[in-house]
Amino acid sequence: MKRFQRLHPFTVLAVAAAVVTTTTAAGLWWLSCTVIACALIVAWSVGKSKKLIGLSSAIVLPTFASQLMIHGLASNASFGLTQAGLQTAAELGLRTAVLVVVGLLCALVIDRHQLVAAIDLSKAPAQIGYLVAATLFLLPQLAERQRVINEAQMLRQVKFRRGLRGWFQKVRLQTVPLVLSSLEETANRAPHLASRGFPAAQRMTRLREVPDSNGQRWIRHVSVLCVLLLPALLLIPSWMDFA
């Protein structure tokens, strides 16, 4: 993880965006598989491969199943597997897999504090930095609150029914206090933000420094050009054939 902390968060995001857009526009199965394999290697090098595989599988496997149902089975009147349907399902599934795997890899390797600091130090409005920070730290906070609520209900010996009705009962009894606590925190934050004049009228000095260099800036510029130009260059031949 230390090697990625030496990189500017915008550099990682720009390279990831260039890779995803180019791979999606190319539509080549071997290129998608190569990108996924490289992402897994990078995750393995930082000790995040198991987490990446687990999170990606939870999203990619249902996507492949839905694509197979839509294109692989429904393409035939008798709901049988066809080669064209399987090929279409595999191509669309691999494109989605590239987006999911690369996006989750960025979420795992980018330090949240550095990303928020980079946004604050950039020319972006102050509201964007606050929204990104609130979004990034929301899920861990909700998970911790849910754990506390679950432990409190266990101490009170709350009994849940069995089966589907018990599952809905558990969700209801945990969701209501979770939502109410989130609303209470929002109401408590509002006067503090207002008292500090949010959004701030001038730039604030941050103690955290985000590493950056001319080489990384050059990489970001090239990545943005790739995002804008490479997909168009790859799709021009198909557009000409269609015309």
PDB file of N, CA and C in Angstrom, residues 162-234:
ATOM      1  N   ARG A 162     -38.582 -17.258  12.691  1.00  0.00           N
ATOM      2  CA  ARG A 162     -37.810 -18.034  11.738  1.00  0.00           C
ATOM      3  C   ARG A 162     -38.320 -17.794  10.319  1.00  0.00           C
ATOM      4  N   GLY A 163     -37.463 -18.084   9.371  1.00  0.00           N
ATOM      5  CA  GLY A 163     -37.865 -17.988   7.978  1.00  0.00           C
ATOM      6  C   GLY A 163     -37.811 -16.570   7.437  1.00  0.00           C
ATOM      7  N   LEU A 164     -38.565 -16.364   6.366  1.00  0.00           N
ATOM      8  CA  LEU A 164     -38.552 -15.081   5.672  1.00  0.00           C
ATOM      9  C   LEU A 164     -39.137 -13.968   6.539  1.00  0.00           C
ATOM     10  N   ARG A 165     -40.180 -14.272   7.316  1.00  0.00           N
ATOM     11  CA  ARG A 165     -40.785 -13.250   8.173  1.00  0.00           C
ATOM     12  C   ARG A 165     -39.802 -12.789   9.247  1.00  0.00           C
ATOM     13  N   GLY A 166     -39.000 -13.716   9.751  1.00  0.00           N
ATOM     14  CA  GLY A 166     -37.995 -13.341  10.739  1.00  0.00           C
ATOM     15  C   GLY A 166     -36.909 -12.465  10.142  1.00  0.00           C
ATOM     16  N   TRP A 167     -36.567 -12.741   8.879  1.00  0.00           N
ATOM     17  CA  TRP A 167     -35.551 -11.917   8.218  1.00  0.00           C
ATOM     18  C   TRP A 167     -36.057 -10.495   8.032  1.00  0.00           C
ATOM     19  N   PHE A 168     -37.308 -10.339   7.594  1.00  0.00           N
ATOM     20  CA  PHE A 168     -37.882  -9.006   7.437  1.00  0.00           C
ATOM     21  C   PHE A 168     -38.000  -8.302   8.790  1.00  0.00           C
ATOM     22  N   GLN A 169     -38.330  -9.049   9.828  1.00  0.00           N
ATOM     23  CA  GLN A 169     -38.420  -8.455  11.160  1.00  0.00           C
ATOM     24  C   GLN A 169     -37.066  -7.940  11.628  1.00  0.00           C
ATOM     25  N   LYS A 170     -36.015  -8.722  11.375  1.00  0.00           N
ATOM     26  CA  LYS A 170     -34.668  -8.308  11.778  1.00  0.00           C
ATOM     27  C   LYS A 170     -34.222  -7.077  11.010  1.00  0.00           C
ATOM     28  N   VAL A 171     -34.519  -7.063   9.700  1.00  0.00           N
ATOM     29  CA  VAL A 171     -34.149  -5.899   8.887  1.00  0.00           C
ATOM     30  C   VAL A 171     -34.879  -4.657   9.377  1.00  0.00           C
ATOM     31  N   ARG A 172     -36.159  -4.793   9.695  1.00  0.00           N
ATOM     32  CA  ARG A 172     -36.941  -3.637  10.151  1.00  0.00           C
ATOM     33  C   ARG A 172     -36.431  -3.119  11.490  1.00  0.00           C
ATOM     34  N   LEU A 173     -36.157  -4.018  12.416  1.00  0.00           N
ATOM     35  CA  LEU A 173     -35.717  -3.595  13.740  1.00  0.00           C
ATOM     36  C   LEU A 173     -34.307  -3.008  13.736  1.00  0.00           C
ATOM     37  N   GLN A 174     -33.508  -3.340  12.735  1.00  0.00           N
ATOM     38  CA  GLN A 174     -32.168  -2.768  12.648  1.00  0.00           C
ATOM     39  C   GLN A 174     -32.117  -1.544  11.750  1.00  0.00           C
ATOM     40  N   THR A 175     -32.993  -1.485  10.751  1.00  0.00           N
ATOM     41  CA  THR A 175     -32.960  -0.367   9.814  1.00  0.00           C
ATOM     42  C   THR A 175     -33.516   0.899  10.443  1.00  0.00           C
ATOM     43  N   VAL A 176     -34.603   0.785  11.187  1.00  0.00           N
ATOM     44  CA  VAL A 176     -35.238   1.977  11.764  1.00  0.00           C
ATOM     45  C   VAL A 176     -34.278   2.741  12.675  1.00  0.00           C
ATOM     46  N   PRO A 177     -33.620   2.115  13.685  1.00  0.00           N
ATOM     47  CA  PRO A 177     -32.674   2.887  14.508  1.00  0.00           C
ATOM     48  C   PRO A 177     -31.452   3.357  13.728  1.00  0.00           C
ATOM     49  N   LEU A 178     -31.072   2.597  12.676  1.00  0.00           N
ATOM     50  CA  LEU A 178     -29.926   3.013  11.867  1.00  0.00           C
ATOM     51  C   LEU A 178     -30.240   4.288  11.103  1.00  0.00           C
ATOM     52  N   VAL A 179     -31.415   4.362  10.501  1.00  0.00           N
ATOM     53  CA  VAL A 179     -31.809   5.561   9.743  1.00  0.00           C
ATOM     54  C   VAL A 179     -32.011   6.748  10.688  1.00  0.00           C
ATOM     55  N   LEU A 180     -32.646   6.504  11.831  1.00  0.00           N
ATOM     56  CA  LEU A 180     -32.885   7.590  12.778  1.00  0.00           C
ATOM     57  C   LEU A 180     -31.578   8.154  13.321  1.00  0.00           C
ATOM     58  N   SER A 181     -30.600   7.301  13.598  1.00  0.00           N
ATOM     59  CA  SER A 181     -29.305   7.795  14.082  1.00  0.00           C
ATOM     60  C   SER A 181     -28.578   8.591  13.011  1.00  0.00           C
ATOM     61  N   SER A 182     -28.713   8.184  11.738  1.00  0.00           N
ATOM     62  CA  SER A 182     -28.086   8.931  10.644  1.00  0.00           C
ATOM     63  C   SER A 182     -28.731  10.300  10.493  1.00  0.00           C
ATOM     64  N   LEU A 183     -30.070  10.356  10.600  1.00  0.00           N
ATOM     65  CA  LEU A 183     -30.757  11.645  10.515  1.00  0.00           C
ATOM     66  C   LEU A 183     -30.373  12.554  11.685  1.00  0.00           C
ATOM     67  N   GLU A 184     -30.217  11.967  12.867  1.00  0.00           N
ATOM     68  CA  GLU A 184     -29.813  12.763  14.023  1.00  0.00           C
ATOM     69  C   GLU A 184     -28.416  13.343  13.835  1.00  0.00           C
ATOM     70  N   GLU A 185     -27.502  12.535  13.278  1.00  0.00           N
ATOM     71  CA  GLU A 185     -26.149  13.041  13.043  1.00  0.00           C
ATOM     72  C   GLU A 185     -26.165  14.153  12.006  1.00  0.00           C
ATOM     73  N   THR A 186     -27.009  14.013  10.975  1.00  0.00           N
ATOM     74  CA  THR A 186     -27.116  15.065   9.959  1.00  0.00           C
ATOM     75  C   THR A 186     -27.609  16.360  10.566  1.00  0.00           C
ATOM     76  N   ALA A 187     -28.611  16.264  11.434  1.00  0.00           N
ATOM     77  CA  ALA A 187     -29.128  17.468  12.090  1.00  0.00           C
ATOM     78  C   ALA A 187     -28.093  18.098  13.010  1.00  0.00           C
ATOM     79  N   ASN A 188     -27.262  17.274  13.648  1.00  0.00           N
ATOM     80  CA  ASN A 188     -26.221  17.811  14.525  1.00  0.00           C
ATOM     81  C   ASN A 188     -25.086  18.466  13.754  1.00  0.00           C
ATOM     82  N   ARG A 189     -24.801  17.949  12.543  1.00  0.00           N
ATOM     83  CA  ARG A 189     -23.706  18.513  11.755  1.00  0.00           C
ATOM     84  C   ARG A 189     -24.085  19.843  11.131  1.00  0.00           C
ATOM     85  N   ALA A 190     -25.341  20.011  10.795  1.00  0.00           N
ATOM     86  CA  ALA A 190     -25.771  21.201  10.056  1.00  0.00           C
ATOM     87  C   ALA A 190     -25.398  22.507  10.757  1.00  0.00           C
ATOM     88  N   PRO A 191     -25.705  22.708  12.065  1.00  0.00           N
ATOM     89  CA  PRO A 191     -25.333  23.988  12.688  1.00  0.00           C
ATOM     90  C   PRO A 191     -23.826  24.184  12.786  1.00  0.00           C
ATOM     91  N   HIS A 192     -23.055  23.121  12.946  1.00  0.00           N
ATOM     92  CA  HIS A 192     -21.595  23.266  13.000  1.00  0.00           C
ATOM     93  C   HIS A 192     -21.034  23.718  11.645  1.00  0.00           C
ATOM     94  N   LEU A 193     -21.575  23.151  10.564  1.00  0.00           N
ATOM     95  CA  LEU A 193     -21.132  23.581   9.238  1.00  0.00           C
ATOM     96  C   LEU A 193     -21.545  25.022   8.969  1.00  0.00           C
ATOM     97  N   ALA A 194     -22.754  25.383   9.399  1.00  0.00           N
ATOM     98  CA  ALA A 194     -23.207  26.756   9.190  1.00  0.00           C
ATOM     99  C   ALA A 194     -22.392  27.747  10.004  1.00  0.00           C
ATOM    100  N   SER A 195     -22.004  27.373  11.228  1.00  0.00           N
ATOM    101  CA  SER A 195     -21.220  28.283  12.068  1.00  0.00           C
ATOM    102  C   SER A 195     -19.827  28.518  11.507  1.00  0.00           C
ATOM    103  N   ARG A 196     -19.336  27.568  10.732  1.00  0.00           N
ATOM    104  CA  ARG A 196     -18.019  27.720  10.111  1.00  0.00           C
ATOM    105  C   ARG A 196     -18.104  28.346   8.722  1.00  0.00           C
ATOM    106  N   GLY A 197     -19.296  28.802   8.361  1.00  0.00           N
ATOM    107  CA  GLY A 197     -19.460  29.472   7.078  1.00  0.00           C
ATOM    108  C   GLY A 197     -19.307  28.543   5.899  1.00  0.00           C
ATOM    109  N   PHE A 198     -19.723  27.278   6.045  1.00  0.00           N
ATOM    110  CA  PHE A 198     -19.611  26.343   4.919  1.00  0.00           C
ATOM    111  C   PHE A 198     -20.628  26.694   3.841  1.00  0.00           C
ATOM    112  N   PRO A 199     -20.225  26.782   2.602  1.00  0.00           N
ATOM    113  CA  PRO A 199     -18.860  26.587   2.130  1.00  0.00           C
ATOM    114  C   PRO A 199     -17.943  27.773   2.415  1.00  0.00           C
ATOM    115  N   ALA A 200     -16.696  27.469   2.668  1.00  0.00           N
ATOM    116  CA  ALA A 200     -15.743  28.504   3.062  1.00  0.00           C
ATOM    117  C   ALA A 200     -15.523  29.495   1.930  1.00  0.00           C
ATOM    118  N   ALA A 201     -15.361  30.747   2.306  1.00  0.00           N
ATOM    119  CA  ALA A 201     -15.157  31.792   1.299  1.00  0.00           C
ATOM    120  C   ALA A 201     -13.728  31.832   0.803  1.00  0.00           C
ATOM    121  N   GLN A 202     -12.807  31.220   1.523  1.00  0.00           N
ATOM    122  CA  GLN A 202     -11.410  31.217   1.108  1.00  0.00           C
ATOM    123  C   GLN A 202     -10.824  29.835   1.347  1.00  0.00           C
ATOM    124  N   ARG A 203      -9.686  29.606   0.710  1.00  0.00           N
ATOM    125  CA  ARG A 203      -9.036  28.317   0.811  1.00  0.00           C
ATOM    126  C   ARG A 203      -8.492  28.104   2.218  1.00  0.00           C
ATOM    127  N   MET A 204      -8.622  26.841   2.684  1.00  0.00           N
ATOM    128  CA  MET A 204      -8.127  26.475   4.002  1.00  0.00           C
ATOM    129  C   MET A 204      -6.791  25.755   3.859  1.00  0.00           C
ATOM    130  N   THR A 205      -5.895  25.980   4.786  1.00  0.00           N
ATOM    131  CA  THR A 205      -4.589  25.318   4.786  1.00  0.00           C
ATOM    132  C   THR A 205      -4.723  23.938   5.419  1.00  0.00           C
ATOM    133  N   ARG A 206      -4.245  22.916   4.715  1.00  0.00           N
ATOM    134  CA  ARG A 206      -4.324  21.553   5.214  1.00  0.00           C
ATOM    135  C   ARG A 206      -2.941  21.097   5.678  1.00  0.00           C
ATOM    136  N   LEU A 207      -2.932  20.318   6.753  1.00  0.00           N
ATOM    137  CA  LEU A 207      -1.675  19.782   7.257  1.00  0.00           C
ATOM    138  C   LEU A 207      -1.208  18.577   6.443  1.00  0.00           C
ATOM    139  N   ARG A 208      -2.135  17.839   5.860  1.00  0.00           N
ATOM    140  CA  ARG A 208      -1.780  16.666   5.073  1.00  0.00           C
ATOM    141  C   ARG A 208      -1.283  17.092   3.699  1.00  0.00           C
ATOM    142  N   GLU A 209      -0.134  16.565   3.295  1.00  0.00           N
ATOM    143  CA  GLU A 209       0.419  16.829   1.975  1.00  0.00           C
ATOM    144  C   GLU A 209       0.174  15.625   1.074  1.00  0.00           C
ATOM    145  N   VAL A 210      -0.282  15.902  -0.129  1.00  0.00           N
ATOM    146  CA  VAL A 210      -0.519  14.851  -1.108  1.00  0.00           C
ATOM    147  C   VAL A 210       0.643  14.824  -2.080  1.00  0.00           C
ATOM    148  N   PRO A 211       1.373  13.701  -2.184  1.00  0.00           N
ATOM    149  CA  PRO A 211       2.549  13.655  -3.068  1.00  0.00           C
ATOM    150  C   PRO A 211       2.148  13.836  -4.522  1.00  0.00           C
ATOM    151  N   ASP A 212       2.922  14.625  -5.227  1.00  0.00           N
ATOM    152  CA  ASP A 212       2.668  14.872  -6.634  1.00  0.00           C
ATOM    153  C   ASP A 212       3.993  15.215  -7.298  1.00  0.00           C
ATOM    154  N   SER A 213       4.030  15.114  -8.608  1.00  0.00           N
ATOM    155  CA  SER A 213       5.251  15.410  -9.360  1.00  0.00           C
ATOM    156  C   SER A 213       4.869  15.762 -10.786  1.00  0.00           C
ATOM    157  N   ASN A 214       5.849  16.293 -11.520  1.00  0.00           N
ATOM    158  CA  ASN A 214       5.595  16.632 -12.924  1.00  0.00           C
ATOM    159  C   ASN A 214       5.304  15.386 -13.748  1.00  0.00           C
ATOM    160  N   GLY A 215       5.971  14.282 -13.408  1.00  0.00           N
ATOM    161  CA  GLY A 215       5.710  13.038 -14.128  1.00  0.00           C
ATOM    162  C   GLY A 215       4.274  12.562 -13.939  1.00  0.00           C
ATOM    163  N   GLN A 216       3.751  12.674 -12.719  1.00  0.00           N
ATOM    164  CA  GLN A 216       2.373  12.259 -12.485  1.00  0.00           C
ATOM    165  C   GLN A 216       1.391  13.189 -13.190  1.00  0.00           C
ATOM    166  N   ARG A 217       1.707  14.482 -13.215  1.00  0.00           N
ATOM    167  CA  ARG A 217       0.836  15.407 -13.939  1.00  0.00           C
ATOM    168  C   ARG A 217       0.810  15.060 -15.432  1.00  0.00           C
ATOM    169  N   TRP A 218       1.971  14.694 -15.973  1.00  0.00           N
ATOM    170  CA  TRP A 218       2.039  14.305 -17.380  1.00  0.00           C
ATOM    171  C   TRP A 218       1.225  13.040 -17.621  1.00  0.00           C
ATOM    172  N   ILE A 219       1.310  12.092 -16.701  1.00  0.00           N
ATOM    173  CA  ILE A 219       0.533  10.856 -16.836  1.00  0.00           C
ATOM    174  C   ILE A 219      -0.960  11.163 -16.804  1.00  0.00           C
ATOM    175  N   ARG A 220      -1.371  12.087 -15.936  1.00  0.00           N
ATOM    176  CA  ARG A 220      -2.793  12.435 -15.856  1.00  0.00           C
ATOM    177  C   ARG A 220      -3.264  13.085 -17.146  1.00  0.00           C
ATOM    178  N   HIS A 221      -2.441  13.981 -17.704  1.00  0.00           N
ATOM    179  CA  HIS A 221      -2.825  14.633 -18.969  1.00  0.00           C
ATOM    180  C   HIS A 221      -2.953  13.606 -20.094  1.00  0.00           C
ATOM    181  N   VAL A 222      -2.009  12.680 -20.168  1.00  0.00           N
ATOM    182  CA  VAL A 222      -2.066  11.651 -21.211  1.00  0.00           C
ATOM    183  C   VAL A 222      -3.283  10.745 -21.005  1.00  0.00           C
ATOM    184  N   SER A 223      -3.578  10.418 -19.753  1.00  0.00           N
ATOM    185  CA  SER A 223      -4.725   9.554 -19.469  1.00  0.00           C
ATOM    186  C   SER A 223      -6.033  10.230 -19.865  1.00  0.00           C
ATOM    187  N   VAL A 224      -6.143  11.523 -19.586  1.00  0.00           N
ATOM    188  CA  VAL A 224      -7.358  12.249 -19.975  1.00  0.00           C
ATOM    189  C   VAL A 224      -7.497  12.274 -21.491  1.00  0.00           C
ATOM    190  N   LEU A 225      -6.395  12.459 -22.209  1.00  0.00           N
ATOM    191  CA  LEU A 225      -6.443  12.416 -23.676  1.00  0.00           C
ATOM    192  C   LEU A 225      -6.863  11.037 -24.172  1.00  0.00           C
ATOM    193  N   CYS A 226      -6.380   9.995 -23.498  1.00  0.00           N
ATOM    194  CA  CYS A 226      -6.776   8.637 -23.879  1.00  0.00           C
ATOM    195  C   CYS A 226      -8.266   8.419 -23.645  1.00  0.00           C
ATOM    196  N   VAL A 227      -8.780   8.949 -22.545  1.00  0.00           N
ATOM    197  CA  VAL A 227     -10.209   8.822 -22.266  1.00  0.00           C
ATOM    198  C   VAL A 227     -11.036   9.503 -23.353  1.00  0.00           C
ATOM    199  N   LEU A 228     -10.557  10.632 -23.851  1.00  0.00           N
ATOM    200  CA  LEU A 228     -11.323  11.408 -24.828  1.00  0.00           C
ATOM    201  C   LEU A 228     -11.136  10.926 -26.258  1.00  0.00           C
ATOM    202  N   LEU A 229      -9.921  10.465 -26.609  1.00  0.00           N
ATOM    203  CA  LEU A 229      -9.608  10.189 -28.005  1.00  0.00           C
ATOM    204  C   LEU A 229      -9.640   8.708 -28.368  1.00  0.00           C
ATOM    205  N   LEU A 230      -9.064   7.832 -27.522  1.00  0.00           N
ATOM    206  CA  LEU A 230      -8.944   6.427 -27.896  1.00  0.00           C
ATOM    207  C   LEU A 230     -10.292   5.756 -28.159  1.00  0.00           C
ATOM    208  N   PRO A 231     -11.315   5.949 -27.305  1.00  0.00           N
ATOM    209  CA  PRO A 231     -12.600   5.322 -27.639  1.00  0.00           C
ATOM    210  C   PRO A 231     -13.160   5.769 -28.977  1.00  0.00           C
ATOM    211  N   ALA A 232     -13.014   7.058 -29.288  1.00  0.00           N
ATOM    212  CA  ALA A 232     -13.503   7.545 -30.578  1.00  0.00           C
ATOM    213  C   ALA A 232     -12.730   6.926 -31.731  1.00  0.00           C
ATOM    214  N   LEU A 233     -11.406   6.825 -31.598  1.00  0.00           N
ATOM    215  CA  LEU A 233     -10.599   6.227 -32.666  1.00  0.00           C
ATOM    216  C   LEU A 233     -10.927   4.755 -32.865  1.00  0.00           C
ATOM    217  N   LEU A 234     -11.233   4.058 -31.778  1.00  0.00           N
ATOM    218  CA  LEU A 234     -11.573   2.648 -31.882  1.00  0.00           C
ATOM    219  C   LEU A 234     -12.963   2.424 -32.460  1.00  0.00           C
TER     220      LEU A 234
END
